[in-house]
Structure formats: structure tokens, C-alpha cells
Short mmCIF file of C-alpha atoms in Angstrom, two decimals:
data_model
loop_
_atom_site.label_atom_id
_atom_site.label_comp_id
_atom_site.label_asym_id
_atom_site.label_seq_id
_atom_site.Cartn_x
_atom_site.Cartn_y
_atom_site.Cartn_z
CA MET A 1 0.00 0.00 0.00
CA ASP A 2 2.81 2.41 0.83
CA GLU A 3 4.51 1.72 -2.50
CA TYR A 4 1.24 2.34 -4.34
CA ASP A 5 0.66 5.62 -2.50
CA SER A 6 4.21 6.75 -3.29
CA LYS A 7 3.81 6.05 -7.01
CA TYR A 8 0.37 7.70 -7.04
CA SER A 9 1.75 10.80 -5.32
CA ARG A 10 4.69 11.07 -7.69
CA ASN A 11 2.40 10.68 -10.74
CA ASN A 12 0.24 13.52 -9.43
CA VAL A 13 3.33 15.69 -9.04
CA GLU A 14 4.36 14.91 -12.62
CA MET A 15 0.92 15.77 -13.99
CA ARG A 16 0.92 19.09 -12.12
CA ALA A 17 4.38 19.85 -13.52
CA ILE A 18 3.17 19.14 -17.09
CA ASP A 19 0.12 21.39 -16.58
CA ASP A 20 2.38 24.18 -15.30
CA GLU A 21 4.58 23.93 -18.38
CA ILE A 22 1.60 24.10 -20.73
CA ARG A 23 0.21 27.18 -18.97
CA ASP A 24 3.59 28.91 -18.97
CA LEU A 25 4.33 27.98 -22.63
CA GLU A 26 7.52 26.44 -21.29
CA PHE A 27 9.17 29.79 -20.43
CA ASP A 28 9.20 32.10 -17.42
CA ARG A 29 8.04 35.07 -19.48
CA ASN A 30 6.48 36.93 -16.60
CA PRO A 31 9.19 38.63 -14.50
CA ASN A 32 6.69 38.88 -11.64
CA ALA A 33 5.91 35.15 -11.64
CA ALA A 34 5.31 33.65 -8.26
CA THR A 35 8.36 32.46 -6.39
CA ASN A 36 7.29 28.85 -6.59
CA LYS A 37 7.43 29.12 -10.39
CA GLN A 38 11.16 29.82 -10.17
CA TRP A 39 12.14 27.35 -7.52
CA ALA A 40 12.11 23.60 -7.12
CA THR A 41 9.26 21.13 -7.49
CA PRO A 42 8.68 18.55 -4.74
CA ASN A 43 10.66 16.05 -6.81
CA ASP A 44 13.61 18.45 -7.00
CA ILE A 45 13.52 19.03 -3.26
CA LYS A 46 13.45 15.29 -2.59
CA ASP A 47 16.33 14.62 -5.00
CA MET A 48 18.51 17.33 -3.46
CA ASP A 49 17.71 16.08 0.02
CA ASP A 50 18.61 12.50 -0.96
CA LEU A 51 21.97 13.80 -2.20
CA GLY A 52 22.51 15.90 0.91
CA LEU A 53 22.74 19.14 -1.10
CA THR A 54 21.34 22.59 -0.40
CA PRO A 55 19.53 24.21 -3.37
CA THR A 56 21.55 27.14 -4.73
CA PHE A 57 20.06 28.24 -8.06
CA LYS A 58 16.67 29.37 -9.22
CA ARG A 59 15.22 26.68 -11.44
CA ARG A 60 14.14 28.66 -14.49
CA PHE A 61 14.74 26.05 -17.19
CA LYS A 62 11.84 23.86 -18.27
CA PHE A 63 11.66 21.22 -20.99
CA VAL A 64 11.60 23.33 -24.17
CA ALA A 65 14.11 25.79 -22.77
CA MET A 66 16.46 22.90 -21.96
CA VAL A 67 16.04 21.48 -25.48
CA GLY A 68 16.99 24.91 -26.81
CA PHE A 69 19.91 25.09 -24.43
CA SER A 70 21.32 21.69 -25.43
CA SER A 71 20.75 22.39 -29.12
CA THR A 72 22.56 25.70 -29.02
CA VAL A 73 25.44 24.43 -26.90
CA VAL A 74 26.49 21.76 -29.37
CA VAL A 75 25.19 23.37 -32.62
CA ALA A 76 25.81 20.05 -34.35
CA TRP A 77 25.37 21.05 -37.98
CA GLN A 78 27.45 24.22 -37.56
CA ASN A 79 30.20 22.21 -35.85
CA MET A 80 30.18 19.79 -38.76
CA LEU A 81 30.79 22.67 -41.18
CA ALA A 82 33.58 24.15 -39.05
CA THR A 83 35.50 20.83 -39.04
CA PHE A 84 34.34 19.69 -42.50
CA TYR A 85 37.83 19.93 -44.05
CA PHE A 86 39.27 17.40 -41.57
CA ALA A 87 36.92 14.67 -42.84
CA LEU A 88 37.63 15.54 -46.48
CA TYR A 89 41.34 15.38 -45.76
CA ASN A 90 41.01 11.98 -44.08
CA GLY A 91 38.57 9.73 -45.88
CA GLY A 92 36.82 12.06 -48.31
CA THR A 93 33.08 12.17 -48.89
CA GLY A 94 32.59 8.44 -48.29
CA GLY A 95 34.55 8.60 -45.04
CA LEU A 96 32.40 11.48 -43.80
CA PHE A 97 29.14 9.74 -44.71
CA TRP A 98 29.92 6.37 -43.10
CA GLY A 99 31.69 8.04 -40.20
CA PHE A 100 28.47 9.89 -39.46
CA VAL A 101 26.48 6.65 -39.60
CA PHE A 102 28.82 5.08 -37.05
CA SER A 103 28.83 8.18 -34.81
CA LEU A 104 25.02 8.35 -34.79
CA PHE A 105 24.86 4.70 -33.76
CA ALA A 106 27.55 5.05 -31.09
CA MET A 107 26.34 8.25 -29.45
CA THR A 108 22.74 7.05 -29.26
CA PHE A 109 23.82 4.38 -26.76
CA VAL A 110 26.11 6.80 -24.92
CA TYR A 111 23.35 9.34 -24.42
CA LEU A 112 20.81 6.73 -23.37
CA THR A 113 23.27 5.79 -20.61
CA ILE A 114 23.81 9.42 -19.62
CA ALA A 115 20.07 10.11 -19.63
CA GLU A 116 19.44 7.30 -17.14
CA LEU A 117 22.24 8.53 -14.87
CA SER A 118 20.99 12.12 -15.01
CA SER A 119 17.64 10.94 -13.71
CA SER A 120 19.12 8.69 -11.03
CA PHE A 121 21.69 11.22 -9.74
CA PRO A 122 20.45 14.71 -10.73
CA THR A 123 23.28 17.11 -9.85
CA ALA A 124 25.41 19.58 -11.80
CA GLY A 125 28.50 17.43 -11.25
CA GLY A 126 27.65 14.98 -14.01
CA GLN A 127 30.34 12.43 -14.81
CA TYR A 128 32.45 12.72 -11.67
CA GLN A 129 29.35 12.41 -9.51
CA TRP A 130 28.27 9.27 -11.36
CA VAL A 131 31.74 7.72 -11.15
CA SER A 132 31.74 8.37 -7.40
CA GLU A 133 28.39 6.61 -7.12
CA CYS A 134 29.14 3.62 -9.38
CA ALA A 135 32.88 2.82 -9.20
CA PRO A 136 34.31 0.15 -6.87
CA GLN A 137 34.57 1.64 -3.40
CA SER A 138 38.34 1.07 -3.25
CA CYS A 139 39.01 3.50 -6.09
CA SER A 140 35.80 5.51 -6.48
CA LYS A 141 37.14 8.70 -4.95
CA LEU A 142 40.33 8.78 -7.04
CA LEU A 143 38.47 7.98 -10.26
CA ALA A 144 35.82 10.59 -9.51
CA TYR A 145 38.49 13.18 -8.74
CA CYS A 146 40.40 12.62 -12.00
CA THR A 147 37.12 12.51 -13.94
CA GLY A 148 36.10 15.85 -12.43
CA TRP A 149 39.33 17.43 -13.62
CA LEU A 150 38.88 15.97 -17.10
CA VAL A 151 35.25 17.11 -17.45
CA THR A 152 36.19 20.59 -16.23
CA LEU A 153 39.05 20.66 -18.76
CA SER A 154 36.78 19.44 -21.55
CA TRP A 155 34.19 22.17 -21.03
CA VAL A 156 36.58 25.09 -20.67
CA THR A 157 38.29 23.79 -23.84
CA PHE A 158 34.91 23.39 -25.56
CA LEU A 159 34.26 27.03 -24.77
CA GLY A 160 37.66 28.08 -26.10
CA ALA A 161 37.14 26.07 -29.30
CA CYS A 162 33.77 27.74 -29.86
CA ALA A 163 35.29 31.22 -29.41
CA VAL A 164 38.10 30.43 -31.86
CA ALA A 165 35.58 29.01 -34.36
CA ILE A 166 33.65 32.30 -34.28
CA GLY A 167 36.87 34.24 -34.83
CA ASN A 168 37.91 32.01 -37.72
CA ILE A 169 34.51 32.26 -39.45
CA ILE A 170 34.56 36.05 -39.19
CA LYS A 171 38.08 35.96 -40.63
CA TYR A 172 36.83 33.89 -43.56
CA CYS A 173 34.08 36.44 -44.21
CA ILE A 174 36.73 39.17 -44.42
CA LEU A 175 38.85 37.05 -46.77
CA ILE A 176 35.91 36.72 -49.17
CA TYR A 177 36.21 40.45 -49.88
CA HIS A 178 39.86 41.05 -49.02
CA PRO A 179 41.81 37.85 -49.80
CA ASN A 180 45.18 39.63 -49.52
CA SER A 181 44.52 41.33 -46.17
CA SER A 182 47.50 40.79 -43.86
CA ALA A 183 45.27 41.02 -40.77
CA ALA A 184 42.73 38.52 -42.08
CA ASN A 185 45.50 36.11 -43.04
CA SER A 186 46.97 36.23 -39.54
CA GLN A 187 46.14 34.16 -36.48
CA TRP A 188 45.96 37.08 -34.04
CA LEU A 189 42.76 38.50 -35.53
CA PRO A 190 40.49 35.47 -34.90
CA THR A 191 42.06 35.04 -31.47
CA LEU A 192 41.25 38.68 -30.67
CA PHE A 193 37.66 38.09 -31.79
CA ALA A 194 37.63 35.01 -29.55
CA LEU A 195 38.58 37.11 -26.53
CA CYS A 196 35.88 39.69 -27.29
CA PHE A 197 33.19 37.03 -27.59
CA LEU A 198 34.34 35.28 -24.41
CA ILE A 199 34.06 38.52 -22.44
CA GLY A 200 30.65 39.19 -24.01
CA GLY A 201 29.48 35.70 -23.06
CA ALA A 202 30.54 36.28 -19.47
CA PHE A 203 28.63 39.56 -19.22
CA PHE A 204 25.56 37.93 -20.76
CA ASN A 205 25.60 35.11 -18.23
CA ILE A 206 26.01 37.49 -15.30
CA TYR A 207 23.59 40.27 -16.21
CA LEU A 208 20.97 38.60 -18.42
CA ALA A 209 20.60 35.26 -16.63
CA LYS A 210 16.89 35.90 -15.99
CA ARG A 211 16.25 36.05 -19.75
CA PHE A 212 18.30 32.96 -20.52
CA PRO A 213 15.40 30.51 -21.14
CA LEU A 214 13.52 32.90 -23.43
CA ILE A 215 16.63 33.82 -25.41
CA GLU A 216 17.51 30.15 -25.81
CA GLY A 217 14.09 29.61 -27.38
CA ILE A 218 14.69 32.46 -29.84
CA MET A 219 18.15 31.15 -30.73
CA LEU A 220 16.69 27.69 -31.29
CA CYS A 221 14.45 29.20 -33.98
CA ILE A 222 17.49 30.86 -35.62
CA HIS A 223 19.36 27.56 -35.34
CA LEU A 224 16.58 25.76 -37.25
CA ALA A 225 16.07 28.54 -39.82
CA GLY A 226 19.80 28.79 -40.59
CA TRP A 227 20.00 25.05 -41.18
CA ALA A 228 17.03 25.16 -43.56
CA ALA A 229 18.56 28.09 -45.47
CA VAL A 230 21.91 26.32 -45.96
CA VAL A 231 20.43 22.95 -46.94
CA VAL A 232 17.85 24.37 -49.37
CA THR A 233 20.32 26.79 -50.97
CA LEU A 234 22.96 24.14 -51.60
CA TRP A 235 20.53 21.56 -52.98
CA THR A 236 19.02 24.11 -55.37
CA THR A 237 22.16 25.92 -56.56
CA ALA A 238 25.20 23.62 -56.22
CA PRO A 239 26.12 20.89 -58.70
CA ARG A 240 25.36 17.45 -57.26
CA GLY A 241 27.68 14.49 -57.33
CA ASN A 242 26.88 10.92 -58.35
CA ALA A 243 25.44 8.98 -55.39
CA HIS A 244 27.77 5.98 -55.77
CA ASP A 245 30.88 8.14 -56.15
CA VAL A 246 29.93 10.29 -53.17
CA ILE A 247 28.94 7.58 -50.70
CA PHE A 248 31.74 5.20 -51.65
CA GLY A 249 34.32 7.82 -52.58
CA PHE A 250 37.08 7.18 -50.04
CA THR A 251 40.19 9.31 -50.52
CA ASN A 252 43.46 9.77 -48.68
CA PRO A 253 45.01 13.24 -49.28
CA GLY A 254 46.55 13.10 -45.79
CA GLY A 255 48.92 10.32 -46.81
CA TRP A 256 47.91 7.53 -44.42
CA GLU A 257 48.65 3.90 -45.23
CA ASN A 258 45.40 3.60 -47.16
CA ALA A 259 41.99 5.25 -47.50
CA GLY A 260 40.49 2.90 -44.90
CA VAL A 261 42.89 4.07 -42.20
CA ALA A 262 42.31 7.68 -43.25
CA SER A 263 38.52 7.20 -42.93
CA ILE A 264 38.93 5.77 -39.42
CA ILE A 265 40.92 8.89 -38.43
CA GLY A 266 38.32 11.10 -40.13
CA VAL A 267 35.48 9.72 -37.99
CA LEU A 268 36.49 12.33 -35.40
CA THR A 269 34.71 14.99 -37.48
CA PRO A 270 31.17 13.59 -37.20
CA PHE A 271 31.89 12.50 -33.64
CA SER A 272 32.96 16.04 -32.68
CA SER A 273 29.65 17.30 -34.09
CA LEU A 274 27.67 15.02 -31.78
CA VAL A 275 29.72 15.10 -28.58
CA GLY A 276 28.71 17.39 -25.70
CA TYR A 277 25.00 16.89 -25.11
CA ASP A 278 25.85 16.15 -21.50
CA SER A 279 25.93 19.97 -21.29
CA SER A 280 22.34 19.88 -20.06
CA VAL A 281 23.42 17.68 -17.15
CA HIS A 282 25.62 20.46 -15.77
CA MET A 283 22.55 22.73 -15.74
CA THR A 284 20.58 20.20 -13.66
CA GLU A 285 20.38 22.45 -10.61
CA ASN A 286 18.95 25.23 -12.80
CA ALA A 287 16.28 22.96 -14.32
CA ARG A 288 12.77 22.55 -12.98
CA ASP A 289 11.70 18.97 -12.28
CA ALA A 290 15.26 17.99 -13.23
CA SER A 291 15.07 14.19 -12.92
CA ARG A 292 12.44 14.24 -15.67
CA THR A 293 13.39 17.34 -17.65
CA ILE A 294 17.10 16.66 -18.11
CA PRO A 295 17.00 13.12 -19.59
CA LEU A 296 14.07 13.87 -21.88
CA SER A 297 15.47 17.20 -23.10
CA LEU A 298 18.92 15.64 -23.63
CA LEU A 299 17.56 12.86 -25.85
CA THR A 300 15.19 15.21 -27.67
CA ALA A 301 17.95 17.69 -28.43
CA TYR A 302 20.30 14.91 -29.53
CA GLY A 303 17.68 13.30 -31.78
CA LEU A 304 16.71 16.61 -33.40
CA ASN A 305 20.23 17.93 -33.89
CA SER A 306 21.87 14.68 -34.96
CA ALA A 307 19.26 14.37 -37.72
CA MET A 308 19.93 17.98 -38.78
CA ALA A 309 23.69 17.43 -38.74
CA PHE A 310 23.41 14.22 -40.77
CA ILE A 311 21.27 15.92 -43.40
CA ALA A 312 23.73 18.84 -43.50
CA ALA A 313 26.62 16.36 -43.91
CA ILE A 314 24.83 14.56 -46.76
CA THR A 315 24.18 17.94 -48.37
CA MET A 316 27.84 18.93 -48.14
CA VAL A 317 29.22 15.66 -49.54
CA PHE A 318 26.82 15.77 -52.48
CA CYS A 319 27.35 19.47 -53.18
CA VAL A 320 31.08 19.79 -52.46
CA GLY A 321 32.14 19.78 -56.11
CA ASP A 322 35.86 19.33 -56.73
CA VAL A 323 37.26 18.05 -53.42
CA ASN A 324 40.87 18.94 -54.28
CA GLU A 325 39.91 22.52 -55.13
CA VAL A 326 37.88 22.88 -51.94
CA LEU A 327 40.72 21.57 -49.77
CA LEU A 328 43.05 24.27 -51.10
CA ALA A 329 40.69 27.06 -49.93
CA PRO A 330 41.21 28.85 -46.57
CA SER A 331 37.85 27.44 -45.45
CA PRO A 332 36.37 24.48 -47.37
CA PHE A 333 32.77 25.05 -46.27
CA VAL A 334 32.93 28.74 -47.23
CA GLU A 335 34.36 27.71 -50.62
CA VAL A 336 31.41 25.33 -51.11
CA PHE A 337 28.98 28.17 -50.31
CA LEU A 338 30.79 30.53 -52.67
CA ASN A 339 30.82 28.04 -55.54
CA ALA A 340 27.13 27.26 -55.03
CA THR A 341 25.81 30.82 -54.80
CA GLY A 342 28.35 32.49 -57.09
CA SER A 343 27.94 35.54 -54.88
CA ARG A 344 30.10 36.92 -52.09
CA ALA A 345 27.10 38.66 -50.51
CA GLY A 346 25.00 35.48 -50.74
CA THR A 347 27.78 33.51 -49.09
CA VAL A 348 28.04 35.95 -46.20
CA ILE A 349 24.25 35.86 -45.75
CA LEU A 350 24.45 32.07 -45.39
CA ILE A 351 27.31 32.42 -42.90
CA VAL A 352 25.52 34.93 -40.63
CA PRO A 353 23.16 32.37 -38.98
CA ILE A 354 26.19 30.10 -38.47
CA ILE A 355 27.98 32.89 -36.59
CA LEU A 356 24.82 33.55 -34.56
CA GLY A 357 24.56 29.84 -33.78
CA PHE A 358 28.13 29.69 -32.51
CA THR A 359 27.57 32.90 -30.52
CA SER A 360 24.56 31.36 -28.81
CA ALA A 361 26.62 28.21 -28.23
CA LEU A 362 29.37 30.25 -26.60
CA ILE A 363 26.92 31.91 -24.21
CA SER A 364 25.46 28.52 -23.26
CA GLU A 365 28.92 26.97 -22.92
CA VAL A 366 29.94 29.69 -20.48
CA ALA A 367 26.94 28.59 -18.39
CA THR A 368 27.79 24.90 -18.70
CA ALA A 369 31.53 25.22 -18.06
CA SER A 370 31.13 27.64 -15.14
CA ARG A 371 28.58 25.41 -13.41
CA GLN A 372 30.78 22.36 -13.87
CA LEU A 373 33.68 24.33 -12.37
CA TRP A 374 31.44 25.61 -9.57
CA SER A 375 30.06 22.14 -8.78
CA PHE A 376 33.52 20.59 -8.67
CA ALA A 377 34.74 23.40 -6.42
CA ARG A 378 31.70 23.00 -4.13
CA ASP A 379 32.55 19.34 -3.65
CA GLY A 380 36.16 20.16 -2.77
CA GLY A 381 37.74 19.07 -6.05
CA LEU A 382 39.75 22.23 -6.73
CA PRO A 383 42.47 23.89 -4.63
CA GLY A 384 40.98 27.02 -3.08
CA GLY A 385 37.64 26.05 -4.57
CA HIS A 386 35.60 27.55 -1.71
CA TRP A 387 36.36 30.97 -3.19
CA LEU A 388 34.25 29.97 -6.22
CA GLU A 389 31.22 28.82 -4.22
CA PRO A 390 29.23 32.02 -3.52
CA VAL A 391 26.22 32.59 -5.79
CA PRO A 392 24.80 35.82 -4.33
CA ASP A 393 21.87 36.18 -6.75
CA ALA A 394 20.94 32.47 -6.94
CA GLU A 395 21.35 32.82 -10.71
CA THR A 396 24.99 32.72 -11.80
CA PRO A 397 28.27 31.65 -10.13
CA ARG A 398 30.01 34.88 -11.12
CA ARG A 399 33.48 34.04 -9.93
CA ALA A 400 33.34 30.69 -11.67
CA VAL A 401 32.25 32.45 -14.87
CA TRP A 402 35.31 34.72 -14.92
CA VAL A 403 37.72 31.93 -14.03
CA THR A 404 36.19 29.78 -16.78
CA VAL A 405 36.55 32.55 -19.36
CA ALA A 406 40.17 33.21 -18.34
CA ILE A 407 41.15 29.52 -18.65
CA SER A 408 39.28 29.17 -21.96
CA PHE A 409 41.10 32.15 -23.42
CA ALA A 410 44.45 30.79 -22.25
CA LEU A 411 43.69 27.50 -24.04
CA SER A 412 42.43 29.29 -27.15
CA CYS A 413 45.81 31.03 -27.43
CA ILE A 414 47.01 27.75 -28.95
CA ASN A 415 45.45 29.30 -32.05
CA PHE A 416 48.29 31.85 -32.18
CA GLY A 417 50.49 28.99 -33.42
CA PRO A 418 50.12 27.12 -36.72
CA VAL A 419 46.70 26.59 -38.28
CA VAL A 420 46.61 23.08 -36.77
CA GLY A 421 46.25 24.78 -33.38
CA PHE A 422 42.47 24.80 -33.84
CA ASN A 423 42.58 21.06 -34.62
CA ALA A 424 44.47 20.48 -31.36
CA ILE A 425 41.81 22.37 -29.39
CA VAL A 426 39.00 20.33 -30.97
CA SER A 427 40.92 17.09 -30.38
CA LEU A 428 41.42 18.01 -26.73
CA VAL A 429 37.65 18.47 -26.31
CA ILE A 430 36.95 15.07 -27.88
CA CYS A 431 39.74 13.36 -25.94
CA ALA A 432 38.69 14.68 -22.51
CA LEU A 433 34.95 14.18 -23.00
CA ALA A 434 35.29 10.74 -24.61
CA PHE A 435 37.59 9.62 -21.80
CA SER A 436 35.10 10.86 -19.19
CA TYR A 437 32.32 8.95 -20.98
CA SER A 438 34.47 5.79 -21.03
CA ILE A 439 35.23 5.95 -17.30
CA THR A 440 31.61 6.71 -16.43
CA ILE A 441 30.11 3.93 -18.55
CA SER A 442 32.68 1.42 -17.26
CA CYS A 443 31.71 2.26 -13.69
CA VAL A 444 28.01 1.98 -14.48
CA ILE A 445 28.57 -1.48 -15.96
CA TYR A 446 30.46 -2.48 -12.81
CA ARG A 447 27.67 -1.27 -10.54
CA ARG A 448 24.96 -2.82 -12.66
CA TYR A 449 26.51 -6.28 -12.51
CA PHE A 450 28.53 -6.26 -9.28
CA GLY A 451 27.15 -3.50 -7.06
CA LYS A 452 23.89 -2.14 -5.71
CA PRO A 453 20.99 -1.63 -8.12
CA LEU A 454 20.78 1.81 -9.71
CA PRO A 455 18.01 4.01 -8.26
CA SER A 456 14.89 3.47 -10.33
CA GLU A 457 13.86 6.98 -11.33
CA ARG A 458 11.43 8.34 -13.92
CA PHE A 459 13.80 7.59 -16.79
CA ASN A 460 15.42 4.17 -16.69
CA LEU A 461 16.57 1.67 -19.29
CA GLY A 462 15.12 -1.36 -17.55
CA ARG A 463 16.46 -4.78 -18.49
CA ALA A 464 18.09 -3.41 -21.65
CA GLY A 465 20.32 -1.13 -19.59
CA GLY A 466 23.29 -3.49 -19.35
CA ILE A 467 23.41 -4.22 -23.10
CA ILE A 468 23.06 -0.51 -23.90
CA ASN A 469 25.91 0.34 -21.51
CA ILE A 470 28.23 -2.31 -23.00
CA ILE A 471 27.56 -1.22 -26.60
CA ALA A 472 28.16 2.41 -25.58
CA LEU A 473 31.53 1.52 -24.05
CA LEU A 474 32.63 -0.56 -27.05
CA CYS A 475 31.80 2.35 -29.35
CA VAL A 476 33.33 5.20 -27.36
CA LEU A 477 36.63 3.53 -26.43
CA PRO A 478 38.04 3.59 -30.00
CA ILE A 479 37.12 7.27 -30.32
CA THR A 480 39.02 8.01 -27.11
CA ILE A 481 42.13 6.46 -28.63
CA LEU A 482 41.71 8.07 -32.07
CA SER A 483 41.28 11.54 -30.59
CA VAL A 484 45.00 11.82 -29.81
CA PHE A 485 46.12 10.85 -33.34
CA PRO A 486 47.59 13.60 -35.55
CA SER A 487 45.85 14.53 -38.81
CA VAL A 488 48.79 13.25 -40.90
CA PRO A 489 51.20 10.32 -40.46
CA ASN A 490 54.78 11.05 -39.31
CA PRO A 491 53.93 14.65 -38.39
CA SER A 492 56.44 17.41 -37.85
CA PRO A 493 56.25 19.33 -34.53
CA SER A 494 54.09 21.98 -36.23
CA LEU A 495 51.57 19.33 -37.37
CA MET A 496 51.57 17.22 -34.22
CA ASN A 497 48.36 16.81 -32.24
CA TRP A 498 49.47 18.20 -28.87
CA SER A 499 46.13 17.49 -27.19
CA SER A 500 47.59 14.29 -25.75
CA LEU A 501 50.25 16.32 -23.96
CA VAL A 502 47.70 18.67 -22.38
CA PHE A 503 45.41 15.75 -21.51
CA GLY A 504 48.22 13.76 -19.91
CA THR A 505 49.53 16.77 -18.01
CA VAL A 506 46.13 17.56 -16.51
CA THR A 507 45.62 13.92 -15.52
CA ILE A 508 49.03 13.76 -13.83
CA VAL A 509 48.48 17.08 -12.03
CA ALA A 510 45.07 15.86 -10.82
CA ALA A 511 46.55 12.60 -9.48
CA ILE A 512 49.45 14.40 -7.74
CA ASN A 513 47.09 16.94 -6.20
CA TYR A 514 44.80 14.13 -5.03
CA PHE A 515 47.55 12.29 -3.15
CA ALA A 516 49.09 15.54 -1.91
CA GLY A 517 45.96 16.37 0.06
CA GLY A 518 43.11 16.86 -2.40
CA ARG A 519 41.45 13.62 -1.32
CA LYS A 520 40.85 15.04 2.15
CA GLY A 521 38.64 17.88 0.97
CA PHE A 522 36.97 16.11 -1.95
CA ASN A 523 33.55 14.81 -0.91
CA PRO A 524 31.15 14.29 -3.81
CA PRO A 525 27.55 13.76 -2.68
CA ILE A 526 26.30 10.18 -2.34
CA ARG A 527 22.61 9.53 -2.88
CA LYS A 528 20.62 7.96 -0.07
CA LEU A 529 18.71 4.91 -1.30
CA ASP A 530 15.20 4.19 -0.05
#
């Protein structure tokens, strides 16, 4: 009888939450909304109490706002365009197509695993929290500590990569009109733009946090409209390749042993377009009815955006034209636009929504990265982390925002070096995030088969959970290894992928700090089981 009453009560709470969302059209549009519209639901309060945490943030994000947030953090189809040349260089059009098919398959299982964990352990900590909960007790704290450092590194690097991408795209727009400009052909100009956008993203997060959900909804509309404009324009104006030649056209301009090896290396491009939807997890403590909202919004955003990115990838491989000519251009995707439209103005018009998409992504990534940093500091994972804890307005961890922006800019300065600097930044994001996924999924498999049962929350995988977890691990492990490979065989120092050095250094520093005293202050929350 007690179990029945509990389920009945929780169902009533869920129905009331759904009714509230319908009445509010998913957004807190009214600045004078009642306090209980901004704060936690009974489910949120129970989840925080089970984890022994004190609520800190106003919970403004509801389902549609979280879908918009996740969509504009990753901007999958824009990311695919920004790294398009890497896939052409390693595998060609066929490598990009089949690499996307594999990445879609792999990340579906990864995100199903993450969705279940986000419902079972709904905190902003994400991966390190889940490792702490699921790893063998003898090593759970150490693994969680290193994972926390890696996830923090991945998101500040993600932010830096986004800022550099904006700077590079603006540079390409200038080169369309002024191909001989010394400033536009330099690396300092896009890095300067990156700094400006990072500072702007910080100010937005601090002073416009109350409007975040509504603005995310607007940017989601721009995200969809820009995709439609690019896809329709290319299909109607660009010459189209033969289907067989495009889908099975594997090439090897990078000089690997053969086109098959090149295509395996090139799979990092579609994977990089789909990685990062765990961003919504780090906003858990800002989401209303989080144990329901986060998993559903994560899978919805992934499903919507992966489909958009796949269609955009198919469009690009069919409309690319002469691959060798495109690869010689400063920006292959801009060259494809220019060849298709035959107009510099038309090309820039197509690029504008891409810049807006990356700008929205940067703003959202500041929120994600700063909350990951704040959560890790709150749990004692960073030296002097208590300085980052205060959130005076219950909206934004301001100190964490500025520290995040400073670290992101320092990492983005890699772009001052050779052009491959941007590749190294992207590879570092993939390496750190993929490694955190691998550790997390491994620990979940261990707990599922050798530990206590996972808490059965409103989103769970049921009996299929174990198989889904194992497939996810088998798919993500190879990507983790590939992410540290250079883009060409036998690279010179200027072409080397230095992400492995940064990744290894951070891991070693984390381990040293842990044994030097970090383990004493690090106390991730552990959920109480009924």
C-alpha cells in the first residue's frame, strides 16, 4: 500500500508539472511570476535532500528551454561545417558519410546511458558524480576526482574552441572580400575576436541570466532557420555528385597507409559534431523537475540535432564539387557556399546564422563550463575552490564564470600557433569528454553487474540497460584512442596533435594533487537509497 501511495503521489506531481509547463508555454516570461514558479518542485527538493545538497540556483529552465539550451550548446550542424575539411582530408566524402552513420549509432547508446544517470543522480556534477556513485569503493574517490578534472578541462576547452571558431569564421568572411589582407591572413585576428566574444558571453551570463530561457528559445528558432537556409540553398544551386561516387568515394590526401585508415581517423569529425549533449546535465540544478526534464530534453535535443547534422553532412558531400579545389581554400565550407551561390554577398548571408549559432553556443557553454567548475569546487575538487562557491543572486556563479573565461582564453591562445592549433583544441575536447564517458560507462557497468541496483527513477533503461551500456563503451573507447592521433602520419612538430600532452599533463596534475591532500577535501555527494 505504501509503495502504491508513493507512485500515485509522484504521478500527481508529474501531472501538475506538465500542466504548469503548458500554462507557462515552457518559459518564465512573466518577470513577476510567483516564487514557486522559479524554484524547485517537490521532486527536485526530494532529489537534493537524498543527495545531501542545499539548493543554490533558481530553477528557471523547463523542458523546451532545456532542449533549446542543449541544441545551441552543441550546434551540431554548424560544428560539422567548421570541421568539414578534416573529414575531407582523411577519408573524403565516403569517409564522412559512413563516419556519421557510425557516430550516430555510437552516441545514441552513450546518451541513453547518460540520460538514465541524469535521472538517477540529478546534480550539476555529471560524470564525476556518477563515477563516485558507481565505481568500486576502493578507487571511487580517485576515479571521480580525475574525472572531475577531465570534465572541467573538456568544457573550458569546448568554450575556447567555440570562441576560436567564431573568430575564424569572421576571418573567412573578411577574406571573401579582401583575400590579400594581412590582418585577415593572420592568427591574431580570430584570437582577438575570440577574446571579445568570451568577455561578451561572461557579461551575458552574469547580467541577463533571468532572460536565458527565453533567449535560448529564440536562438533555437534561428538555429533551425539557418539550417534550412543552408540545406535548401545548396541543394538548389550547387552541382550534385553521383550517389555511388559520393557515398563510396574514399580518398586519402593526408597520406595515411590507405583510405580505410584515413577514414577511421576522419570519424572524429562527425563524432565532434555530436559530442557534448551532457551539457544539459551540468545545468541540472537550474532545471525545474530535473530528474524528468534533463533526460528527456537531452535525448530530444540529440535526436533533433543529430538528424539535422546528418542531413547537413549529406548535403555537403553531395554538393562539395571538386574536393581537391575545396581543400586548397582557406575554409572548405565557405568555398562550397561561394561556388554554389556564385555571390560573395549570398555567401556571407548564409554564414551569418552560423555565426549567430556559434555565438549562442558560446553563451550557453559559459553557463555549462562555469557550473561544472562551480560544482567541482563546491565538492572540494579544486584547490581554493571555496572561493568559487558564492552565488549571491541564486542565478549565476560569477566568480566561476570569470575563471572559466580566463582559462578558456588561455587555451584558445594555442590558435596563435600554426593553423593546426584549432585542430588540437578540438581534439582536446573530444579526448577529454570521450575519456570521461568511457570511465563513467565502465563504472556503471560495474555497478549494474557487481554493485547495488541503480536508483529506479522516472527515466530508466530497464532490463536493456546493461546491453546498452556495454555497446556504448565498445563504441566510445576507439574514439578516445583516435582523438590523440595527428591529422597526418609522421607529423612534424608543427603538425603534431598536442592534445595528448595537455590531456596527460592535466591527468598527472590531478593525481598528484589528489595524493598531496586533495582527497581530504573532496567529498562528492552520495545519494541515499530508499
